[in-house]
């Protein structure tokens, strides 16, 4: 079976390894095909491609776009994209600019609870010129002793109803799917079980996503239980959507699955990579 991992993050977004370190980590774990899918940024792909050339890994150009559907934040992975396609590149730039505004709002919210200088702290974790996200705030809060690890930080901070939450308007789902498709890529709904949609809303989302040109859903990912993987395998089969597999690796100790170390796709799905022979 092909060892393929189509979802992970580098220091260009909120991962802990540089693109080079990430590719080396993947190669050491026997990954054969890897997609780097940083949040709202394609700035790591050139470095990852150079690093992959020194290994036997086939690198797939990827991205994970923060999108909005009826007020719900969704993550849309794009696979096989052209990172230079202007509407995609410009759209990602505006998403990153929006993240900076949101980060100031998050810092202001934390300030109300007596947690100061978090914008500066999170920015230090984000690195020069890179995007800023909640994970950078989470690591700052852990450093400051507010929680023992990032997983527990998110239970107490940074989410709706808790200190450090700032609502934000991401890009409409239709735009995210169009940027990916029109650049030659395939759009995938990341970790669909995470959105906790009712059965009716989930069906509406999947049908609307497909009508917009979306082609796949993640079936095997760190945030799915084995039961959820089987459930989304059935949804993919029922709706003629392709199935993806990705660890959503952010760094050693920060993700449930290590790179490439997830279970295989359930037997009844059509893999999102089924027709990629030309690319691989
Ligand atoms: P953002 O895109 O800035 O809103 O940040 C979302 C990121 O925060 C995700 O990609 C994860 O890396 C991280 N995250 C969100 N919720 C959790 C959680 N409950 N546990 C661990 N990490 C989380
Ligand atoms: Mn992340
Ligand atoms: Mn995600
Ligand atoms: Mn991710």
PDB file of C-alpha atoms and ligand atoms in Angstrom:
ATOM      1  CA  UNK A   1       0.000   0.000   0.000  1.00  0.00           C
ATOM      2  CA  UNK A   2       1.197   3.499  -0.885  1.00  0.00           C
ATOM      3  CA  UNK A   3       2.286   5.513   2.157  1.00  0.00           C
ATOM      4  CA  UNK A   4       0.648   8.819   1.366  1.00  0.00           C
ATOM      5  CA  UNK A   5       0.079  11.789   3.684  1.00  0.00           C
ATOM      6  CA  UNK A   6      -1.845  14.702   2.222  1.00  0.00           C
ATOM      7  CA  UNK A   7      -2.123  17.124   5.155  1.00  0.00           C
ATOM      8  CA  UNK A   8       0.634  18.657   7.292  1.00  0.00           C
ATOM      9  CA  UNK A   9       2.051  21.975   8.479  1.00  0.00           C
ATOM     10  CA  UNK A  10       5.472  23.619   8.562  1.00  0.00           C
ATOM     11  CA  UNK A  11       6.818  26.718  10.316  1.00  0.00           C
ATOM     12  CA  UNK A  12       5.417  28.713   7.378  1.00  0.00           C
ATOM     13  CA  UNK A  13       2.045  28.383   9.149  1.00  0.00           C
ATOM     14  CA  UNK A  14       1.669  26.798  12.587  1.00  0.00           C
ATOM     15  CA  UNK A  15       3.879  23.713  12.397  1.00  0.00           C
ATOM     16  CA  UNK A  16       7.063  23.237  14.435  1.00  0.00           C
ATOM     17  CA  UNK A  17       9.367  21.908  11.684  1.00  0.00           C
ATOM     18  CA  UNK A  18      10.723  23.857   8.734  1.00  0.00           C
ATOM     19  CA  UNK A  19       9.648  22.554   5.314  1.00  0.00           C
ATOM     20  CA  UNK A  20      13.047  20.831   4.990  1.00  0.00           C
ATOM     21  CA  UNK A  21      12.824  19.224   8.440  1.00  0.00           C
ATOM     22  CA  UNK A  22       9.254  18.138   7.692  1.00  0.00           C
ATOM     23  CA  UNK A  23      10.251  16.404   4.441  1.00  0.00           C
ATOM     24  CA  UNK A  24      13.188  14.705   6.182  1.00  0.00           C
ATOM     25  CA  UNK A  25      10.902  13.599   9.031  1.00  0.00           C
ATOM     26  CA  UNK A  26       8.465  12.172   6.452  1.00  0.00           C
ATOM     27  CA  UNK A  27      11.221  10.386   4.523  1.00  0.00           C
ATOM     28  CA  UNK A  28      12.509   8.802   7.741  1.00  0.00           C
ATOM     29  CA  UNK A  29       9.005   7.424   8.345  1.00  0.00           C
ATOM     30  CA  UNK A  30       8.653   5.871   4.904  1.00  0.00           C
ATOM     31  CA  UNK A  31       6.260   8.437   3.438  1.00  0.00           C
ATOM     32  CA  UNK A  32       6.279   8.148  -0.356  1.00  0.00           C
ATOM     33  CA  UNK A  33       3.899  10.946  -1.303  1.00  0.00           C
ATOM     34  CA  UNK A  34       3.569  14.069   0.844  1.00  0.00           C
ATOM     35  CA  UNK A  35       1.443  17.210   0.450  1.00  0.00           C
ATOM     36  CA  UNK A  36       2.549  20.256   2.424  1.00  0.00           C
ATOM     37  CA  UNK A  37      -0.683  22.087   3.287  1.00  0.00           C
ATOM     38  CA  UNK A  38       0.148  25.165   5.322  1.00  0.00           C
ATOM     39  CA  UNK A  39      -2.730  27.352   6.483  1.00  0.00           C
ATOM     40  CA  UNK A  40      -3.418  30.160   3.975  1.00  0.00           C
ATOM     41  CA  UNK A  41       0.179  30.141   2.721  1.00  0.00           C
ATOM     42  CA  UNK A  42       2.125  28.442  -0.063  1.00  0.00           C
ATOM     43  CA  UNK A  43       5.455  29.994   0.942  1.00  0.00           C
ATOM     44  CA  UNK A  44       6.978  26.671   2.054  1.00  0.00           C
ATOM     45  CA  UNK A  45       6.451  24.734  -1.169  1.00  0.00           C
ATOM     46  CA  UNK A  46       9.674  25.711  -2.949  1.00  0.00           C
ATOM     47  CA  UNK A  47      11.817  24.723   0.020  1.00  0.00           C
ATOM     48  CA  UNK A  48       9.848  21.488   0.507  1.00  0.00           C
ATOM     49  CA  UNK A  49      10.280  20.610  -3.168  1.00  0.00           C
ATOM     50  CA  UNK A  50      14.044  21.151  -2.978  1.00  0.00           C
ATOM     51  CA  UNK A  51      14.224  18.991   0.147  1.00  0.00           C
ATOM     52  CA  UNK A  52      12.074  16.279  -1.455  1.00  0.00           C
ATOM     53  CA  UNK A  53      14.459  16.112  -4.424  1.00  0.00           C
ATOM     54  CA  UNK A  54      17.105  14.729  -2.065  1.00  0.00           C
ATOM     55  CA  UNK A  55      14.729  11.928  -0.956  1.00  0.00           C
ATOM     56  CA  UNK A  56      12.402   9.511  -2.736  1.00  0.00           C
ATOM     57  CA  UNK A  57       9.356  11.558  -1.711  1.00  0.00           C
ATOM     58  CA  UNK A  58       6.948  12.901  -4.327  1.00  0.00           C
ATOM     59  CA  UNK A  59       5.849  16.316  -3.109  1.00  0.00           C
ATOM     60  CA  UNK A  60       2.333  17.532  -3.893  1.00  0.00           C
ATOM     61  CA  UNK A  61       1.698  21.280  -3.804  1.00  0.00           C
ATOM     62  CA  UNK A  62      -0.920  21.921  -1.161  1.00  0.00           C
ATOM     63  CA  UNK A  63      -2.604  24.529   1.003  1.00  0.00           C
ATOM     64  CA  UNK A  64      -5.290  24.576   3.746  1.00  0.00           C
ATOM     65  CA  UNK A  65      -7.611  27.534   3.222  1.00  0.00           C
ATOM     66  CA  UNK A  66      -9.669  29.038   6.067  1.00  0.00           C
ATOM     67  CA  UNK A  67     -13.192  29.421   4.713  1.00  0.00           C
ATOM     68  CA  UNK A  68     -16.630  30.444   5.886  1.00  0.00           C
ATOM     69  CA  UNK A  69     -19.847  28.566   5.234  1.00  0.00           C
ATOM     70  CA  UNK A  70     -22.999  30.011   6.844  1.00  0.00           C
ATOM     71  CA  UNK A  71     -20.960  31.430   9.719  1.00  0.00           C
ATOM     72  CA  UNK A  72     -19.092  28.171  10.320  1.00  0.00           C
ATOM     73  CA  UNK A  73     -15.308  28.124   9.816  1.00  0.00           C
ATOM     74  CA  UNK A  74     -14.272  25.301   7.501  1.00  0.00           C
ATOM     75  CA  UNK A  75     -10.803  24.229   6.390  1.00  0.00           C
ATOM     76  CA  UNK A  76     -10.477  23.417   2.703  1.00  0.00           C
ATOM     77  CA  UNK A  77      -7.355  21.587   1.610  1.00  0.00           C
ATOM     78  CA  UNK A  78      -6.217  22.199  -1.963  1.00  0.00           C
ATOM     79  CA  UNK A  79      -4.076  19.476  -3.573  1.00  0.00           C
ATOM     80  CA  UNK A  80      -2.094  19.822  -6.786  1.00  0.00           C
ATOM     81  CA  UNK A  81      -2.585  23.586  -6.860  1.00  0.00           C
ATOM     82  CA  UNK A  82      -0.498  26.068  -8.828  1.00  0.00           C
ATOM     83  CA  UNK A  83       0.842  28.347  -6.056  1.00  0.00           C
ATOM     84  CA  UNK A  84       1.565  31.122  -8.566  1.00  0.00           C
ATOM     85  CA  UNK A  85      -2.021  31.331  -9.868  1.00  0.00           C
ATOM     86  CA  UNK A  86      -2.795  35.024  -9.192  1.00  0.00           C
ATOM     87  CA  UNK A  87      -6.323  34.779  -7.733  1.00  0.00           C
ATOM     88  CA  UNK A  88      -5.103  32.078  -5.325  1.00  0.00           C
ATOM     89  CA  UNK A  89      -1.923  33.951  -4.387  1.00  0.00           C
ATOM     90  CA  UNK A  90      -3.814  37.225  -3.891  1.00  0.00           C
ATOM     91  CA  UNK A  91      -6.602  35.545  -1.954  1.00  0.00           C
ATOM     92  CA  UNK A  92      -4.090  33.961   0.418  1.00  0.00           C
ATOM     93  CA  UNK A  93      -2.346  37.311   0.929  1.00  0.00           C
ATOM     94  CA  UNK A  94      -5.621  38.885   1.987  1.00  0.00           C
ATOM     95  CA  UNK A  95      -6.377  35.975   4.326  1.00  0.00           C
ATOM     96  CA  UNK A  96      -2.990  36.473   6.008  1.00  0.00           C
ATOM     97  CA  UNK A  97      -3.603  40.220   6.339  1.00  0.00           C
ATOM     98  CA  UNK A  98      -6.943  39.415   7.981  1.00  0.00           C
ATOM     99  CA  UNK A  99      -5.146  37.081  10.397  1.00  0.00           C
ATOM    100  CA  UNK A 100      -2.970  39.958  11.622  1.00  0.00           C
ATOM    101  CA  UNK A 101      -6.054  42.043  12.376  1.00  0.00           C
ATOM    102  CA  UNK A 102      -7.625  39.067  14.158  1.00  0.00           C
ATOM    103  CA  UNK A 103      -4.433  38.506  16.174  1.00  0.00           C
ATOM    104  CA  UNK A 104      -4.644  42.056  17.536  1.00  0.00           C
ATOM    105  CA  UNK A 105      -8.284  41.369  18.472  1.00  0.00           C
ATOM    106  CA  UNK A 106      -7.303  38.115  20.203  1.00  0.00           C
ATOM    107  CA  UNK A 107      -4.574  39.955  22.139  1.00  0.00           C
ATOM    108  CA  UNK A 108      -7.090  42.627  23.189  1.00  0.00           C
ATOM    109  CA  UNK A 109      -9.468  39.910  24.444  1.00  0.00           C
ATOM    110  CA  UNK A 110      -6.694  38.187  26.412  1.00  0.00           C
ATOM    111  CA  UNK A 111      -5.698  41.594  27.811  1.00  0.00           C
ATOM    112  CA  UNK A 112      -9.162  41.906  29.382  1.00  0.00           C
ATOM    113  CA  UNK A 113      -8.328  38.788  31.389  1.00  0.00           C
ATOM    114  CA  UNK A 114      -4.980  40.173  32.529  1.00  0.00           C
ATOM    115  CA  UNK A 115      -2.875  38.340  29.931  1.00  0.00           C
ATOM    116  CA  UNK A 116      -0.664  41.022  28.410  1.00  0.00           C
ATOM    117  CA  UNK A 117       1.747  41.277  25.482  1.00  0.00           C
ATOM    118  CA  UNK A 118       0.326  38.181  23.829  1.00  0.00           C
ATOM    119  CA  UNK A 119       0.495  39.716  20.348  1.00  0.00           C
ATOM    120  CA  UNK A 120       4.265  40.085  20.745  1.00  0.00           C
ATOM    121  CA  UNK A 121       4.557  36.622  22.313  1.00  0.00           C
ATOM    122  CA  UNK A 122       2.542  34.949  19.564  1.00  0.00           C
ATOM    123  CA  UNK A 123       4.458  36.880  16.890  1.00  0.00           C
ATOM    124  CA  UNK A 124       7.747  35.551  18.250  1.00  0.00           C
ATOM    125  CA  UNK A 125       6.387  32.023  17.800  1.00  0.00           C
ATOM    126  CA  UNK A 126       5.123  32.837  14.321  1.00  0.00           C
ATOM    127  CA  UNK A 127       8.463  33.933  12.917  1.00  0.00           C
ATOM    128  CA  UNK A 128       9.374  36.703  10.528  1.00  0.00           C
ATOM    129  CA  UNK A 129       6.930  37.472   7.788  1.00  0.00           C
ATOM    130  CA  UNK A 130       4.927  34.358   8.507  1.00  0.00           C
ATOM    131  CA  UNK A 131       1.256  34.204   9.204  1.00  0.00           C
ATOM    132  CA  UNK A 132      -0.087  34.306  12.717  1.00  0.00           C
ATOM    133  CA  UNK A 133      -2.714  31.977  14.100  1.00  0.00           C
ATOM    134  CA  UNK A 134      -4.239  30.664  17.267  1.00  0.00           C
ATOM    135  CA  UNK A 135      -1.577  27.981  17.596  1.00  0.00           C
ATOM    136  CA  UNK A 136       1.040  30.717  18.093  1.00  0.00           C
ATOM    137  CA  UNK A 137      -1.079  32.183  20.889  1.00  0.00           C
ATOM    138  CA  UNK A 138      -1.574  28.687  22.306  1.00  0.00           C
ATOM    139  CA  UNK A 139       2.178  28.074  22.498  1.00  0.00           C
ATOM    140  CA  UNK A 140       2.673  31.502  24.115  1.00  0.00           C
ATOM    141  CA  UNK A 141       0.048  30.650  26.761  1.00  0.00           C
ATOM    142  CA  UNK A 142       1.785  27.322  27.464  1.00  0.00           C
ATOM    143  CA  UNK A 143       5.148  29.128  27.803  1.00  0.00           C
ATOM    144  CA  UNK A 144       3.520  31.489  30.290  1.00  0.00           C
ATOM    145  CA  UNK A 145       2.190  28.568  32.331  1.00  0.00           C
ATOM    146  CA  UNK A 146      -1.531  29.034  31.614  1.00  0.00           C
ATOM    147  CA  UNK A 147      -1.895  25.389  30.539  1.00  0.00           C
ATOM    148  CA  UNK A 148       0.262  22.278  30.315  1.00  0.00           C
ATOM    149  CA  UNK A 149       0.050  21.787  26.549  1.00  0.00           C
ATOM    150  CA  UNK A 150      -1.628  23.261  23.477  1.00  0.00           C
ATOM    151  CA  UNK A 151      -4.475  20.772  23.577  1.00  0.00           C
ATOM    152  CA  UNK A 152      -5.543  21.931  27.032  1.00  0.00           C
ATOM    153  CA  UNK A 153      -5.035  25.592  26.098  1.00  0.00           C
ATOM    154  CA  UNK A 154      -7.789  25.283  23.505  1.00  0.00           C
ATOM    155  CA  UNK A 155     -10.185  23.946  26.165  1.00  0.00           C
ATOM    156  CA  UNK A 156      -9.757  27.099  28.269  1.00  0.00           C
ATOM    157  CA  UNK A 157      -8.808  29.836  25.815  1.00  0.00           C
ATOM    158  CA  UNK A 158      -9.079  30.956  22.186  1.00  0.00           C
ATOM    159  CA  UNK A 159     -12.400  29.248  21.442  1.00  0.00           C
ATOM    160  CA  UNK A 160     -15.921  30.673  21.471  1.00  0.00           C
ATOM    161  CA  UNK A 161     -17.081  31.587  24.967  1.00  0.00           C
ATOM    162  CA  UNK A 162     -13.553  31.535  26.420  1.00  0.00           C
ATOM    163  CA  UNK A 163     -10.950  34.292  26.987  1.00  0.00           C
ATOM    164  CA  UNK A 164      -9.008  35.165  23.865  1.00  0.00           C
ATOM    165  CA  UNK A 165     -11.752  34.437  21.369  1.00  0.00           C
ATOM    166  CA  UNK A 166     -12.176  36.900  18.509  1.00  0.00           C
ATOM    167  CA  UNK A 167     -14.781  36.212  15.829  1.00  0.00           C
ATOM    168  CA  UNK A 168     -13.427  36.443  12.310  1.00  0.00           C
ATOM    169  CA  UNK A 169     -14.756  36.481   8.760  1.00  0.00           C
ATOM    170  CA  UNK A 170     -12.816  34.090   6.500  1.00  0.00           C
ATOM    171  CA  UNK A 171     -13.225  33.703   2.751  1.00  0.00           C
ATOM    172  CA  UNK A 172     -16.551  32.350   1.400  1.00  0.00           C
ATOM    173  CA  UNK A 173     -16.425  28.595   0.708  1.00  0.00           C
ATOM    174  CA  UNK A 174     -17.189  29.141  -2.974  1.00  0.00           C
ATOM    175  CA  UNK A 175     -14.133  31.389  -3.393  1.00  0.00           C
ATOM    176  CA  UNK A 176     -11.804  28.925  -1.649  1.00  0.00           C
ATOM    177  CA  UNK A 177     -12.998  26.082  -3.884  1.00  0.00           C
ATOM    178  CA  UNK A 178     -12.724  28.240  -7.028  1.00  0.00           C
ATOM    179  CA  UNK A 179      -9.158  29.386  -6.291  1.00  0.00           C
ATOM    180  CA  UNK A 180      -8.100  25.772  -5.825  1.00  0.00           C
ATOM    181  CA  UNK A 181      -9.919  24.412  -8.869  1.00  0.00           C
ATOM    182  CA  UNK A 182      -9.051  27.224 -11.230  1.00  0.00           C
ATOM    183  CA  UNK A 183      -5.381  26.842 -10.310  1.00  0.00           C
ATOM    184  CA  UNK A 184      -5.562  23.199 -11.399  1.00  0.00           C
ATOM    185  CA  UNK A 185      -6.014  21.663  -7.955  1.00  0.00           C
ATOM    186  CA  UNK A 186      -8.552  19.479  -6.201  1.00  0.00           C
ATOM    187  CA  UNK A 187     -10.560  20.815  -3.219  1.00  0.00           C
ATOM    188  CA  UNK A 188     -10.944  18.614  -0.117  1.00  0.00           C
ATOM    189  CA  UNK A 189     -13.002  19.312   3.027  1.00  0.00           C
ATOM    190  CA  UNK A 190     -10.504  18.872   5.872  1.00  0.00           C
ATOM    191  CA  UNK A 191     -11.455  16.889   9.011  1.00  0.00           C
ATOM    192  CA  UNK A 192     -15.249  17.064   8.374  1.00  0.00           C
ATOM    193  CA  UNK A 193     -16.194  15.522  11.736  1.00  0.00           C
ATOM    194  CA  UNK A 194     -14.599  18.485  13.559  1.00  0.00           C
ATOM    195  CA  UNK A 195     -17.405  20.862  12.536  1.00  0.00           C
ATOM    196  CA  UNK A 196     -20.021  18.948  14.541  1.00  0.00           C
ATOM    197  CA  UNK A 197     -22.759  19.672  11.992  1.00  0.00           C
ATOM    198  CA  UNK A 198     -26.211  18.143  12.285  1.00  0.00           C
ATOM    199  CA  UNK A 199     -26.962  15.427   9.748  1.00  0.00           C
ATOM    200  CA  UNK A 200     -29.092  17.830   7.723  1.00  0.00           C
ATOM    201  CA  UNK A 201     -26.506  20.624   7.720  1.00  0.00           C
ATOM    202  CA  UNK A 202     -23.735  18.196   6.839  1.00  0.00           C
ATOM    203  CA  UNK A 203     -25.688  16.949   3.829  1.00  0.00           C
ATOM    204  CA  UNK A 204     -26.337  20.512   2.699  1.00  0.00           C
ATOM    205  CA  UNK A 205     -22.645  21.347   3.066  1.00  0.00           C
ATOM    206  CA  UNK A 206     -21.487  18.301   1.122  1.00  0.00           C
ATOM    207  CA  UNK A 207     -23.962  18.924  -1.704  1.00  0.00           C
ATOM    208  CA  UNK A 208     -23.137  22.637  -1.887  1.00  0.00           C
ATOM    209  CA  UNK A 209     -19.396  21.923  -1.793  1.00  0.00           C
ATOM    210  CA  UNK A 210     -19.804  19.449  -4.651  1.00  0.00           C
ATOM    211  CA  UNK A 211     -21.905  21.933  -6.630  1.00  0.00           C
ATOM    212  CA  UNK A 212     -19.142  24.540  -6.207  1.00  0.00           C
ATOM    213  CA  UNK A 213     -16.672  22.060  -7.716  1.00  0.00           C
ATOM    214  CA  UNK A 214     -15.327  20.458  -4.515  1.00  0.00           C
ATOM    215  CA  UNK A 215     -14.216  16.897  -5.158  1.00  0.00           C
ATOM    216  CA  UNK A 216     -13.098  15.198  -1.951  1.00  0.00           C
ATOM    217  CA  UNK A 217     -13.373  14.876   1.831  1.00  0.00           C
ATOM    218  CA  UNK A 218     -10.788  13.795   4.367  1.00  0.00           C
ATOM    219  CA  UNK A 219     -11.738  10.394   5.660  1.00  0.00           C
ATOM    220  CA  UNK A 220      -8.639   9.436   7.667  1.00  0.00           C
ATOM    221  CA  UNK A 221      -7.126  12.276   9.742  1.00  0.00           C
ATOM    222  CA  UNK A 222      -5.861  12.879  13.284  1.00  0.00           C
ATOM    223  CA  UNK A 223      -9.163  14.402  14.364  1.00  0.00           C
ATOM    224  CA  UNK A 224     -11.339  11.418  13.316  1.00  0.00           C
ATOM    225  CA  UNK A 225     -12.091   8.367  15.421  1.00  0.00           C
ATOM    226  CA  UNK A 226     -12.168   5.042  13.520  1.00  0.00           C
ATOM    227  CA  UNK A 227     -15.990   5.259  13.569  1.00  0.00           C
ATOM    228  CA  UNK A 228     -15.900   8.765  12.081  1.00  0.00           C
ATOM    229  CA  UNK A 229     -13.557   7.566   9.331  1.00  0.00           C
ATOM    230  CA  UNK A 230     -16.044   4.824   8.435  1.00  0.00           C
ATOM    231  CA  UNK A 231     -18.929   7.296   8.530  1.00  0.00           C
ATOM    232  CA  UNK A 232     -17.183   9.724   6.170  1.00  0.00           C
ATOM    233  CA  UNK A 233     -16.082   6.864   3.937  1.00  0.00           C
ATOM    234  CA  UNK A 234     -19.781   6.082   3.501  1.00  0.00           C
ATOM    235  CA  UNK A 235     -20.589   9.751   2.804  1.00  0.00           C
ATOM    236  CA  UNK A 236     -17.855   9.894   0.158  1.00  0.00           C
ATOM    237  CA  UNK A 237     -19.158   6.775  -1.524  1.00  0.00           C
ATOM    238  CA  UNK A 238     -22.789   7.898  -1.374  1.00  0.00           C
ATOM    239  CA  UNK A 239     -22.090  11.327  -2.880  1.00  0.00           C
ATOM    240  CA  UNK A 240     -19.398  10.363  -5.357  1.00  0.00           C
ATOM    241  CA  UNK A 241     -16.757  12.371  -3.471  1.00  0.00           C
ATOM    242  CA  UNK A 242     -13.145  11.184  -3.400  1.00  0.00           C
ATOM    243  CA  UNK A 243     -11.501  10.253  -0.081  1.00  0.00           C
ATOM    244  CA  UNK A 244      -8.312  11.727   1.346  1.00  0.00           C
ATOM    245  CA  UNK A 245      -5.841  10.672   4.030  1.00  0.00           C
ATOM    246  CA  UNK A 246      -3.714  13.116   5.994  1.00  0.00           C
ATOM    247  CA  UNK A 247      -2.146  13.254   9.439  1.00  0.00           C
ATOM    248  CA  UNK A 248      -2.595  17.028   9.980  1.00  0.00           C
ATOM    249  CA  UNK A 249       0.847  16.781  11.579  1.00  0.00           C
ATOM    250  CA  UNK A 250       2.038  19.996  13.282  1.00  0.00           C
ATOM    251  CA  UNK A 251       5.136  18.697  15.049  1.00  0.00           C
ATOM    252  CA  UNK A 252       6.485  15.945  17.278  1.00  0.00           C
ATOM    253  CA  UNK A 253       4.141  15.539  20.237  1.00  0.00           C
ATOM    254  CA  UNK A 254       1.504  17.937  18.875  1.00  0.00           C
ATOM    255  CA  UNK A 255      -0.544  15.624  16.677  1.00  0.00           C
ATOM    256  CA  UNK A 256      -2.293  12.347  17.273  1.00  0.00           C
ATOM    257  CA  UNK A 257      -0.729  10.715  14.201  1.00  0.00           C
ATOM    258  CA  UNK A 258       2.888  11.078  13.169  1.00  0.00           C
ATOM    259  CA  UNK A 259       3.547  11.735   9.462  1.00  0.00           C
ATOM    260  CA  UNK A 260       2.347   8.813   7.379  1.00  0.00           C
ATOM    261  CA  UNK A 261       1.419   6.748  10.449  1.00  0.00           C
ATOM    262  CA  UNK A 262      -2.359   6.760  10.031  1.00  0.00           C
ATOM    263  CA  UNK A 263      -4.611   3.792   9.213  1.00  0.00           C
ATOM    264  CA  UNK A 264      -5.326   3.146   5.520  1.00  0.00           C
ATOM    265  CA  UNK A 265      -8.491   4.413   3.857  1.00  0.00           C
ATOM    266  CA  UNK A 266     -11.466   2.092   4.356  1.00  0.00           C
ATOM    267  CA  UNK A 267     -11.802  -0.290   1.413  1.00  0.00           C
ATOM    268  CA  UNK A 268     -14.967   1.176  -0.061  1.00  0.00           C
ATOM    269  CA  UNK A 269     -13.547   4.641  -0.916  1.00  0.00           C
ATOM    270  CA  UNK A 270     -12.037   6.026  -4.106  1.00  0.00           C
ATOM    271  CA  UNK A 271      -8.750   7.710  -3.100  1.00  0.00           C
ATOM    272  CA  UNK A 272      -8.286  11.353  -4.052  1.00  0.00           C
ATOM    273  CA  UNK A 273      -4.975  10.229  -5.631  1.00  0.00           C
ATOM    274  CA  UNK A 274      -6.566   7.472  -7.801  1.00  0.00           C
ATOM    275  CA  UNK A 275      -5.711   9.239 -11.072  1.00  0.00           C
ATOM    276  CA  UNK A 276      -2.419  10.879 -10.085  1.00  0.00           C
ATOM    277  CA  UNK A 277      -0.134   8.460 -11.924  1.00  0.00           C
ATOM    278  CA  UNK A 278       1.042  11.254 -14.173  1.00  0.00           C
ATOM    279  CA  UNK A 279       2.069  13.317 -11.133  1.00  0.00           C
ATOM    280  CA  UNK A 280       3.859  10.508  -9.298  1.00  0.00           C
TER     281      UNK A 280
HETATM  282  P1  LIG B   1      -6.509  29.362  13.283  1.00  0.00           P
HETATM  283  O1  LIG B   1      -6.519  28.920  11.849  1.00  0.00           O
HETATM  284  O2  LIG B   1      -5.514  30.457  13.536  1.00  0.00           O
HETATM  285  O3  LIG B   1      -7.870  29.671  13.815  1.00  0.00           O
HETATM  286  O4  LIG B   1      -5.943  28.157  14.119  1.00  0.00           O
HETATM  287  C1  LIG B   1      -6.436  26.865  13.915  1.00  0.00           C
HETATM  288  C2  LIG B   1      -5.369  25.899  14.363  1.00  0.00           C
HETATM  289  O5  LIG B   1      -5.344  25.850  15.761  1.00  0.00           O
HETATM  290  C3  LIG B   1      -5.617  24.481  13.916  1.00  0.00           C
HETATM  291  O6  LIG B   1      -5.110  24.254  12.632  1.00  0.00           O
HETATM  292  C4  LIG B   1      -4.834  23.715  14.936  1.00  0.00           C
HETATM  293  O7  LIG B   1      -3.466  23.776  14.609  1.00  0.00           O
HETATM  294  C5  LIG B   1      -5.053  24.537  16.188  1.00  0.00           C
HETATM  295  N1  LIG B   1      -6.197  24.065  16.996  1.00  0.00           N
HETATM  296  C6  LIG B   1      -7.473  24.468  16.940  1.00  0.00           C
HETATM  297  N2  LIG B   1      -8.227  23.838  17.864  1.00  0.00           N
HETATM  298  C7  LIG B   1      -7.395  23.004  18.501  1.00  0.00           C
HETATM  299  C8  LIG B   1      -7.536  22.070  19.576  1.00  0.00           C
HETATM  300  N3  LIG B   1      -8.717  21.870  20.163  1.00  0.00           N
HETATM  301  N4  LIG B   1      -6.444  21.378  19.980  1.00  0.00           N
HETATM  302  C9  LIG B   1      -5.248  21.580  19.401  1.00  0.00           C
HETATM  303  N5  LIG B   1      -5.044  22.457  18.396  1.00  0.00           N
HETATM  304  C10 LIG B   1      -6.104  23.151  17.950  1.00  0.00           C
HETATM  305 MN1  LIG B   2      -2.931  24.292  12.457  1.00  0.00          MN
HETATM  306 MN1  LIG B   3      -7.529  22.305   9.865  1.00  0.00          MN
HETATM  307 MN1  LIG B   4      -4.300  21.335   9.197  1.00  0.00          MN
END
